[in-house]
PDB file of C-alpha atoms and ligand atoms in Angstrom:
ATOM      1  CA  MET A   1      24.194 -25.453  15.097  1.00 96.00           C
ATOM      2  CA  LEU A   2      22.265 -22.652  13.359  1.00 98.00           C
ATOM      3  CA  ILE A   3      20.361 -23.529  10.261  1.00 98.00           C
ATOM      4  CA  THR A   4      18.422 -20.849   8.206  1.00 98.00           C
ATOM      5  CA  PHE A   5      15.768 -21.203   5.670  1.00 98.00           C
ATOM      6  CA  GLU A   6      15.515 -18.559   2.781  1.00 98.00           C
ATOM      7  CA  GLY A   7      13.522 -17.751  -0.196  1.00 97.00           C
ATOM      8  CA  ILE A   8      10.719 -15.567  -1.621  1.00 93.00           C
ATOM      9  CA  ASP A   9       7.219 -15.600  -0.006  1.00 86.00           C
ATOM     10  CA  GLY A  10       5.601 -19.028  -0.811  1.00 84.00           C
ATOM     11  CA  ALA A  11       8.702 -20.964  -1.478  1.00 89.00           C
ATOM     12  CA  GLY A  12       7.569 -23.699   1.260  1.00 91.00           C
ATOM     13  CA  LYS A  13      10.042 -22.628   3.935  1.00 95.00           C
ATOM     14  CA  SER A  14       7.737 -23.367   6.858  1.00 94.00           C
ATOM     15  CA  THR A  15       6.849 -27.148   5.904  1.00 96.00           C
ATOM     16  CA  GLN A  16      10.531 -27.873   5.459  1.00 98.00           C
ATOM     17  CA  VAL A  17      11.215 -26.161   8.877  1.00 98.00           C
ATOM     18  CA  THR A  18       8.777 -28.539  10.378  1.00 98.00           C
ATOM     19  CA  LYS A  19       9.849 -31.749   8.739  1.00 98.00           C
ATOM     20  CA  LEU A  20      13.619 -31.023   9.629  1.00 98.00           C
ATOM     21  CA  LYS A  21      12.733 -30.087  13.178  1.00 98.00           C
ATOM     22  CA  ARG A  22      11.119 -33.633  13.382  1.00 98.00           C
ATOM     23  CA  HIS A  23      14.070 -35.385  12.063  1.00 97.00           C
ATOM     24  CA  LEU A  24      16.629 -33.586  13.996  1.00 97.00           C
ATOM     25  CA  GLU A  25      14.755 -34.673  17.169  1.00 98.00           C
ATOM     26  CA  GLU A  26      14.619 -38.297  15.920  1.00 97.00           C
ATOM     27  CA  LEU A  27      18.401 -38.173  15.920  1.00 94.00           C
ATOM     28  CA  GLY A  28      18.077 -37.219  19.811  1.00 96.00           C
ATOM     29  CA  ARG A  29      19.000 -33.422  19.313  1.00 96.00           C
ATOM     30  CA  GLU A  30      17.588 -30.533  21.016  1.00 98.00           C
ATOM     31  CA  VAL A  31      15.662 -28.225  18.423  1.00 98.00           C
ATOM     32  CA  MET A  32      14.235 -24.704  18.954  1.00 98.00           C
ATOM     33  CA  THR A  33      12.490 -23.341  15.659  1.00 98.00           C
ATOM     34  CA  LEU A  34      12.031 -19.558  15.256  1.00 98.00           C
ATOM     35  CA  ARG A  35      10.961 -17.163  12.312  1.00 97.00           C
ATOM     36  CA  GLU A  36      11.732 -13.624  11.372  1.00 98.00           C
ATOM     37  CA  PRO A  37      10.692 -11.043  12.089  1.00 97.00           C
ATOM     38  CA  GLY A  38       9.202 -11.722  15.642  1.00 97.00           C
ATOM     39  CA  GLY A  39      10.002 -14.196  18.122  1.00 96.00           C
ATOM     40  CA  THR A  40       9.980 -12.085  21.489  1.00 97.00           C
ATOM     41  CA  PRO A  41       7.122  -9.806  22.737  1.00 97.00           C
ATOM     42  CA  VAL A  42       8.821  -6.402  21.313  1.00 97.00           C
ATOM     43  CA  ALA A  43       9.887  -8.285  17.925  1.00 98.00           C
ATOM     44  CA  GLU A  44       6.524  -9.505  17.427  1.00 98.00           C
ATOM     45  CA  GLN A  45       5.129  -5.857  17.667  1.00 98.00           C
ATOM     46  CA  ILE A  46       7.690  -4.903  15.137  1.00 98.00           C
ATOM     47  CA  ARG A  47       6.643  -7.629  12.961  1.00 98.00           C
ATOM     48  CA  GLU A  48       3.017  -6.172  13.036  1.00 97.00           C
ATOM     49  CA  LEU A  49       4.239  -2.974  12.361  1.00 97.00           C
ATOM     50  CA  LEU A  50       6.459  -4.266   9.425  1.00 97.00           C
ATOM     51  CA  LEU A  51       3.713  -6.390   7.781  1.00 95.00           C
ATOM     52  CA  GLU A  52       0.435  -4.168   8.364  1.00 94.00           C
ATOM     53  CA  SER A  53      -0.412  -3.352   4.893  1.00 90.00           C
ATOM     54  CA  ARG A  54      -1.666   0.305   5.818  1.00 92.00           C
ATOM     55  CA  ASN A  55       1.598   1.306   7.073  1.00 94.00           C
ATOM     56  CA  ASP A  56       3.932   3.460   4.690  1.00 96.00           C
ATOM     57  CA  ILE A  57       7.534   2.781   5.724  1.00 96.00           C
ATOM     58  CA  THR A  58      10.555   4.117   4.151  1.00 97.00           C
ATOM     59  CA  PRO A  59      13.008   1.545   3.024  1.00 97.00           C
ATOM     60  CA  VAL A  60      15.574   2.671   5.733  1.00 97.00           C
ATOM     61  CA  GLY A  61      12.853   2.475   8.372  1.00 97.00           C
ATOM     62  CA  GLU A  62      12.030  -0.951   7.188  1.00 98.00           C
ATOM     63  CA  LEU A  63      15.658  -2.048   7.275  1.00 98.00           C
ATOM     64  CA  LEU A  64      16.045  -0.819  10.980  1.00 98.00           C
ATOM     65  CA  LEU A  65      12.931  -2.337  12.125  1.00 98.00           C
ATOM     66  CA  PHE A  66      13.987  -5.578  10.613  1.00 98.00           C
ATOM     67  CA  ALA A  67      17.445  -5.102  12.341  1.00 98.00           C
ATOM     68  CA  ALA A  68      15.484  -4.263  15.715  1.00 98.00           C
ATOM     69  CA  SER A  69      13.844  -7.254  15.439  1.00 98.00           C
ATOM     70  CA  ARG A  70      16.704  -9.407  14.773  1.00 98.00           C
ATOM     71  CA  ALA A  71      18.724  -7.687  17.463  1.00 98.00           C
ATOM     72  CA  GLU A  72      16.083  -8.671  20.048  1.00 98.00           C
ATOM     73  CA  LEU A  73      15.875 -12.170  18.896  1.00 98.00           C
ATOM     74  CA  ALA A  74      19.469 -12.878  18.389  1.00 98.00           C
ATOM     75  CA  GLN A  75      20.351 -11.608  22.032  1.00 98.00           C
ATOM     76  CA  ARG A  76      17.599 -12.991  23.814  1.00 98.00           C
ATOM     77  CA  VAL A  77      16.780 -16.151  22.392  1.00 98.00           C
ATOM     78  CA  ILE A  78      19.172 -17.545  19.667  1.00 98.00           C
ATOM     79  CA  LEU A  79      22.461 -17.018  21.428  1.00 98.00           C
ATOM     80  CA  PRO A  80      21.207 -18.646  24.837  1.00 98.00           C
ATOM     81  CA  ALA A  81      19.814 -21.565  22.863  1.00 98.00           C
ATOM     82  CA  LEU A  82      23.069 -22.181  20.857  1.00 98.00           C
ATOM     83  CA  GLU A  83      25.483 -21.672  24.167  1.00 98.00           C
ATOM     84  CA  SER A  84      23.170 -24.566  25.817  1.00 98.00           C
ATOM     85  CA  GLY A  85      23.532 -26.909  22.860  1.00 97.00           C
ATOM     86  CA  THR A  86      20.373 -26.509  21.018  1.00 98.00           C
ATOM     87  CA  ASP A  87      19.932 -26.589  17.461  1.00 98.00           C
ATOM     88  CA  VAL A  88      18.256 -23.359  16.016  1.00 98.00           C
ATOM     89  CA  ILE A  89      16.200 -23.558  12.730  1.00 98.00           C
ATOM     90  CA  LEU A  90      15.406 -19.928  11.690  1.00 98.00           C
ATOM     91  CA  ASP A  91      12.817 -19.386   9.144  1.00 98.00           C
ATOM     92  CA  ARG A  92      14.725 -16.205   7.714  1.00 98.00           C
ATOM     93  CA  PHE A  93      17.901 -14.514   8.928  1.00 98.00           C
ATOM     94  CA  PHE A  94      20.088 -11.602   7.551  1.00 98.00           C
ATOM     95  CA  ASP A  95      20.348 -13.148   3.991  1.00 98.00           C
ATOM     96  CA  SER A  96      16.382 -11.878   3.972  1.00 98.00           C
ATOM     97  CA  THR A  97      17.520  -8.438   4.734  1.00 98.00           C
ATOM     98  CA  THR A  98      20.239  -8.471   2.097  1.00 98.00           C
ATOM     99  CA  ALA A  99      17.947  -9.876  -0.555  1.00 98.00           C
ATOM    100  CA  TYR A 100      15.062  -7.973   0.078  1.00 98.00           C
ATOM    101  CA  GLN A 101      16.141  -4.548   1.601  1.00 98.00           C
ATOM    102  CA  GLY A 102      19.347  -4.585  -0.592  1.00 98.00           C
ATOM    103  CA  TYR A 103      18.751  -6.145  -3.794  1.00 98.00           C
ATOM    104  CA  GLY A 104      14.757  -5.634  -3.496  1.00 97.00           C
ATOM    105  CA  ARG A 105      14.524  -1.902  -2.126  1.00 97.00           C
ATOM    106  CA  GLY A 106      18.075  -1.007  -3.540  1.00 98.00           C
ATOM    107  CA  LEU A 107      19.993   0.074  -0.269  1.00 98.00           C
ATOM    108  CA  ASP A 108      23.499  -0.012  -0.245  1.00 98.00           C
ATOM    109  CA  LEU A 109      25.155  -3.394   0.423  1.00 98.00           C
ATOM    110  CA  ASP A 110      28.001  -2.367   2.478  1.00 98.00           C
ATOM    111  CA  MET A 111      25.690  -0.173   4.850  1.00 97.00           C
ATOM    112  CA  LEU A 112      23.548  -3.470   5.171  1.00 97.00           C
ATOM    113  CA  ALA A 113      26.246  -5.794   5.813  1.00 97.00           C
ATOM    114  CA  GLU A 114      27.417  -3.793   8.991  1.00 97.00           C
ATOM    115  CA  ILE A 115      23.885  -3.305  10.101  1.00 98.00           C
ATOM    116  CA  ASN A 116      23.244  -7.281   9.467  1.00 97.00           C
ATOM    117  CA  ARG A 117      26.624  -7.884  11.833  1.00 97.00           C
ATOM    118  CA  ILE A 118      25.460  -5.604  14.472  1.00 97.00           C
ATOM    119  CA  ALA A 119      21.723  -6.942  14.740  1.00 98.00           C
ATOM    120  CA  SER A 120      22.808 -10.333  14.501  1.00 98.00           C
ATOM    121  CA  CYS A 121      25.434 -10.210  17.421  1.00 95.00           C
ATOM    122  CA  GLY A 122      27.965 -11.651  15.002  1.00 93.00           C
ATOM    123  CA  LEU A 123      26.217 -14.906  14.406  1.00 97.00           C
ATOM    124  CA  SER A 124      26.368 -16.474  11.104  1.00 97.00           C
ATOM    125  CA  PRO A 125      24.421 -19.521   9.853  1.00 98.00           C
ATOM    126  CA  ASP A 126      26.170 -22.855   9.673  1.00 97.00           C
ATOM    127  CA  VAL A 127      24.134 -23.837   6.753  1.00 98.00           C
ATOM    128  CA  THR A 128      21.742 -21.926   4.753  1.00 98.00           C
ATOM    129  CA  PHE A 129      18.833 -23.861   2.507  1.00 98.00           C
ATOM    130  CA  PHE A 130      17.462 -21.666  -0.039  1.00 98.00           C
ATOM    131  CA  LEU A 131      14.237 -22.850  -1.694  1.00 98.00           C
ATOM    132  CA  ASP A 132      14.363 -21.275  -5.334  1.00 98.00           C
ATOM    133  CA  LEU A 133      11.198 -20.780  -7.502  1.00 95.00           C
ATOM    134  CA  THR A 134      10.507 -17.818  -9.590  1.00 95.00           C
ATOM    135  CA  PRO A 135       8.182 -14.962  -8.276  1.00 92.00           C
ATOM    136  CA  GLU A 136       5.247 -16.008 -10.683  1.00 90.00           C
ATOM    137  CA  ASP A 137       5.155 -19.497  -9.299  1.00 91.00           C
ATOM    138  CA  ALA A 138       5.486 -18.218  -5.829  1.00 88.00           C
ATOM    139  CA  LEU A 139       2.840 -15.753  -6.139  1.00 79.00           C
ATOM    140  CA  MET A 140       0.540 -18.348  -8.015  1.00 79.00           C
ATOM    141  CA  ARG A 141       0.983 -20.756  -4.989  1.00 81.00           C
ATOM    142  CA  LYS A 142       0.036 -18.089  -2.336  1.00 75.00           C
ATOM    143  CA  PHE A 143      -3.297 -16.953  -4.496  1.00 71.00           C
ATOM    144  CA  SER A 144      -4.270 -20.526  -4.564  1.00 72.00           C
ATOM    145  CA  GLU A 145      -3.749 -21.250  -0.898  1.00 68.00           C
ATOM    146  CA  LYS A 146      -5.816 -17.908  -0.113  1.00 61.00           C
ATOM    147  CA  SER A 147      -8.310 -18.491  -3.037  1.00 57.00           C
ATOM    148  CA  LEU A 148      -7.711 -15.004  -4.543  1.00 55.00           C
ATOM    149  CA  PRO A 149      -7.702 -14.164  -8.197  1.00 53.00           C
ATOM    150  CA  LEU A 150      -4.312 -13.478  -9.697  1.00 51.00           C
ATOM    151  CA  ALA A 151      -3.143  -9.946  -9.112  1.00 55.00           C
ATOM    152  CA  PHE A 152      -0.238  -8.568  -7.979  1.00 51.00           C
ATOM    153  CA  GLU A 153      -1.467  -5.816  -5.578  1.00 57.00           C
ATOM    154  CA  SER A 154      -4.360  -7.029  -3.157  1.00 63.00           C
ATOM    155  CA  GLU A 155      -5.747  -6.043   0.431  1.00 63.00           C
ATOM    156  CA  GLU A 156      -5.512  -9.616   1.153  1.00 71.00           C
ATOM    157  CA  LEU A 157      -1.834  -9.566   1.119  1.00 80.00           C
ATOM    158  CA  ASP A 158       0.792  -8.170   3.698  1.00 86.00           C
ATOM    159  CA  ARG A 159       2.695  -5.030   3.179  1.00 84.00           C
ATOM    160  CA  MET A 160       5.963  -6.798   1.800  1.00 86.00           C
ATOM    161  CA  GLU A 161       3.838  -9.252  -0.371  1.00 84.00           C
ATOM    162  CA  ASN A 162       2.112  -6.074  -2.005  1.00 83.00           C
ATOM    163  CA  SER A 163       5.589  -4.855  -3.221  1.00 85.00           C
ATOM    164  CA  GLY A 164       5.098  -6.105  -6.598  1.00 86.00           C
ATOM    165  CA  LEU A 165       6.642  -8.734  -9.316  1.00 88.00           C
ATOM    166  CA  ASP A 166       9.643  -7.002 -10.430  1.00 92.00           C
ATOM    167  CA  PHE A 167      10.625  -6.382  -6.634  1.00 94.00           C
ATOM    168  CA  TYR A 168      10.271 -10.182  -6.212  1.00 93.00           C
ATOM    169  CA  ARG A 169      12.635 -10.635  -9.350  1.00 95.00           C
ATOM    170  CA  ARG A 170      15.343  -8.317  -7.817  1.00 97.00           C
ATOM    171  CA  VAL A 171      14.744 -10.430  -4.414  1.00 97.00           C
ATOM    172  CA  ARG A 172      15.327 -13.598  -6.183  1.00 97.00           C
ATOM    173  CA  SER A 173      18.464 -12.614  -8.099  1.00 98.00           C
ATOM    174  CA  GLY A 174      19.570 -11.322  -4.833  1.00 98.00           C
ATOM    175  CA  TYR A 175      19.438 -14.803  -3.265  1.00 98.00           C
ATOM    176  CA  HIS A 176      21.589 -16.031  -6.444  1.00 98.00           C
ATOM    177  CA  ALA A 177      24.218 -13.651  -5.662  1.00 98.00           C
ATOM    178  CA  ILE A 178      24.387 -14.173  -1.950  1.00 98.00           C
ATOM    179  CA  GLY A 179      24.581 -18.004  -2.925  1.00 98.00           C
ATOM    180  CA  ALA A 180      27.578 -17.241  -5.349  1.00 98.00           C
ATOM    181  CA  GLU A 181      29.361 -15.087  -2.473  1.00 98.00           C
ATOM    182  CA  ASN A 182      29.002 -17.775  -0.043  1.00 98.00           C
ATOM    183  CA  PRO A 183      29.141 -21.444  -1.542  1.00 97.00           C
ATOM    184  CA  ASP A 184      30.471 -22.996   1.763  1.00 95.00           C
ATOM    185  CA  ARG A 185      27.140 -22.347   3.524  1.00 97.00           C
ATOM    186  CA  PHE A 186      24.232 -21.646   1.008  1.00 98.00           C
ATOM    187  CA  VAL A 187      22.579 -24.667  -0.434  1.00 98.00           C
ATOM    188  CA  THR A 188      20.037 -23.770  -3.657  1.00 98.00           C
ATOM    189  CA  LEU A 189      17.197 -26.227  -3.554  1.00 98.00           C
ATOM    190  CA  ASP A 190      14.474 -26.374  -6.368  1.00 97.00           C
ATOM    191  CA  ALA A 191      11.268 -25.563  -4.526  1.00 96.00           C
ATOM    192  CA  LEU A 192       9.091 -26.879  -7.289  1.00 95.00           C
ATOM    193  CA  LEU A 193      10.354 -30.622  -6.133  1.00 96.00           C
ATOM    194  CA  SER A 194       8.004 -32.381  -3.914  1.00 96.00           C
ATOM    195  CA  PRO A 195       8.241 -31.454   0.135  1.00 97.00           C
ATOM    196  CA  ALA A 196       9.502 -34.965   0.406  1.00 98.00           C
ATOM    197  CA  GLU A 197      12.299 -34.775  -2.180  1.00 98.00           C
ATOM    198  CA  ILE A 198      13.451 -31.522  -0.806  1.00 98.00           C
ATOM    199  CA  HIS A 199      13.650 -32.891   2.722  1.00 98.00           C
ATOM    200  CA  ARG A 200      15.678 -35.693   1.497  1.00 98.00           C
ATOM    201  CA  GLU A 201      18.146 -33.244   0.042  1.00 98.00           C
ATOM    202  CA  ILE A 202      18.353 -31.316   3.202  1.00 98.00           C
ATOM    203  CA  VAL A 203      18.750 -34.435   5.334  1.00 98.00           C
ATOM    204  CA  ALA A 204      21.699 -35.529   2.938  1.00 97.00           C
ATOM    205  CA  LYS A 205      23.477 -32.262   3.233  1.00 96.00           C
ATOM    206  CA  LEU A 206      22.933 -32.117   6.995  1.00 96.00           C
ATOM    207  CA  ASP A 207      24.212 -35.661   7.258  1.00 93.00           C
ATOM    208  CA  ALA A 208      27.391 -34.766   5.347  1.00 92.00           C
ATOM    209  CA  LEU A 209      27.999 -31.841   7.706  1.00 91.00           C
ATOM    210  CA  PHE A 210      27.498 -33.967  10.967  1.00 87.00           C
ATOM    211  CA  ALA A 211      29.866 -36.633   9.398  1.00 88.00           C
ATOM    212  CA  LYS A 212      32.683 -33.679   9.009  1.00 83.00           C
ATOM    213  CA  SER A 213      31.903 -32.112  12.362  1.00 77.00           C
TER     214      SER A 213
HETATM  215  P1  LIG B   1       6.256 -13.637   6.654  1.00 67.34           P
HETATM  216  O1  LIG B   1       4.798 -13.713   6.732  1.00 67.34           O
HETATM  217  O2  LIG B   1       6.975 -14.286   7.665  1.00 67.34           O
HETATM  218  O3  LIG B   1       6.769 -14.274   5.049  1.00 67.34           O
HETATM  219  P2  LIG B   1       7.177 -15.493   4.744  1.00 67.34           P
HETATM  220  O4  LIG B   1       6.295 -16.636   5.375  1.00 67.34           O
HETATM  221  O5  LIG B   1       7.459 -15.624   3.456  1.00 67.34           O
HETATM  222  O6  LIG B   1       8.698 -15.913   5.477  1.00 67.34           O
HETATM  223  O7  LIG B   1       6.772 -12.230   6.443  1.00 67.34           O
HETATM  224  C1  LIG B   1       8.142 -11.959   6.607  1.00 67.34           C
HETATM  225  C2  LIG B   1       8.284 -10.836   5.248  1.00 67.34           C
HETATM  226  O8  LIG B   1       9.331 -10.190   5.584  1.00 67.34           O
HETATM  227  C3  LIG B   1       8.581 -11.566   4.115  1.00 67.34           C
HETATM  228  O9  LIG B   1       7.775 -10.885   2.732  1.00 67.34           O
HETATM  229  C4  LIG B   1      10.203 -11.237   3.903  1.00 67.34           C
HETATM  230  C5  LIG B   1      10.381 -10.029   4.671  1.00 67.34           C
HETATM  231  N1  LIG B   1      11.419  -9.586   5.321  1.00 67.34           N
HETATM  232  C6  LIG B   1      12.285  -8.925   4.879  1.00 67.34           C
HETATM  233  O10 LIG B   1      11.969  -8.071   3.765  1.00 67.34           O
HETATM  234  N2  LIG B   1      13.423  -8.502   5.343  1.00 67.34           N
HETATM  235  C7  LIG B   1      14.226  -9.284   6.496  1.00 67.34           C
HETATM  236  O11 LIG B   1      15.317  -9.076   6.951  1.00 67.34           O
HETATM  237  C8  LIG B   1      13.110 -10.482   6.960  1.00 67.34           C
HETATM  238  C9  LIG B   1      13.470 -11.097   7.941  1.00 67.34           C
HETATM  239  C10 LIG B   1      12.003 -10.515   6.433  1.00 67.34           C
END
């Protein structure tokens, strides 16, 4: 099973990925967790290029770098893992590209869908958990974690995080649009609930999916 997590930066995805991995392992399943961009030696180098705040990258350049990282990860790691029966939990997948490069940067959505399809080797998530919160709440969380004064541009933030509040508003509404178009796989969760409550909702959804399969 391919399970993806999505959300704007600071939504609490990594906590839920860890909890879900433990839960699935307790059920006796083999589980691999990965995060994008990155996950292979080349994809990790692409990650550094993308997140280094001093790098000035065009929107199309950014799109193709995220796609290149995904192509490496999908072909070399995700496909073989799924073929061997391992569950893969992915912290971000192509919905991030649609939300950030499509809705956030304003790139053409049809062109993007084609690039997403190619980069993902045709893979699509069985279920996507979207942790939803406002950009204001997300950035506030991030700043309090890093003990920074609240300002939407800072050298302490990575290149993507420095994109500003309006960018994050567009990204969030992009996720809402993706959810409306993919009701079968897309599960929206309130990221302001406690981590334990969010985990319970995720487990309930997966139990229902397992019962069907
Ligand atoms: P990361 O530190 O992994 O952020 P997070 O913990 O929020 O997942 O950085 C990844 C950044 O890259 C994040 O800002 C989202 C962005 N991103 C895109 O813009 N497009 C993509 O296709 C992906 C996978 C990530």
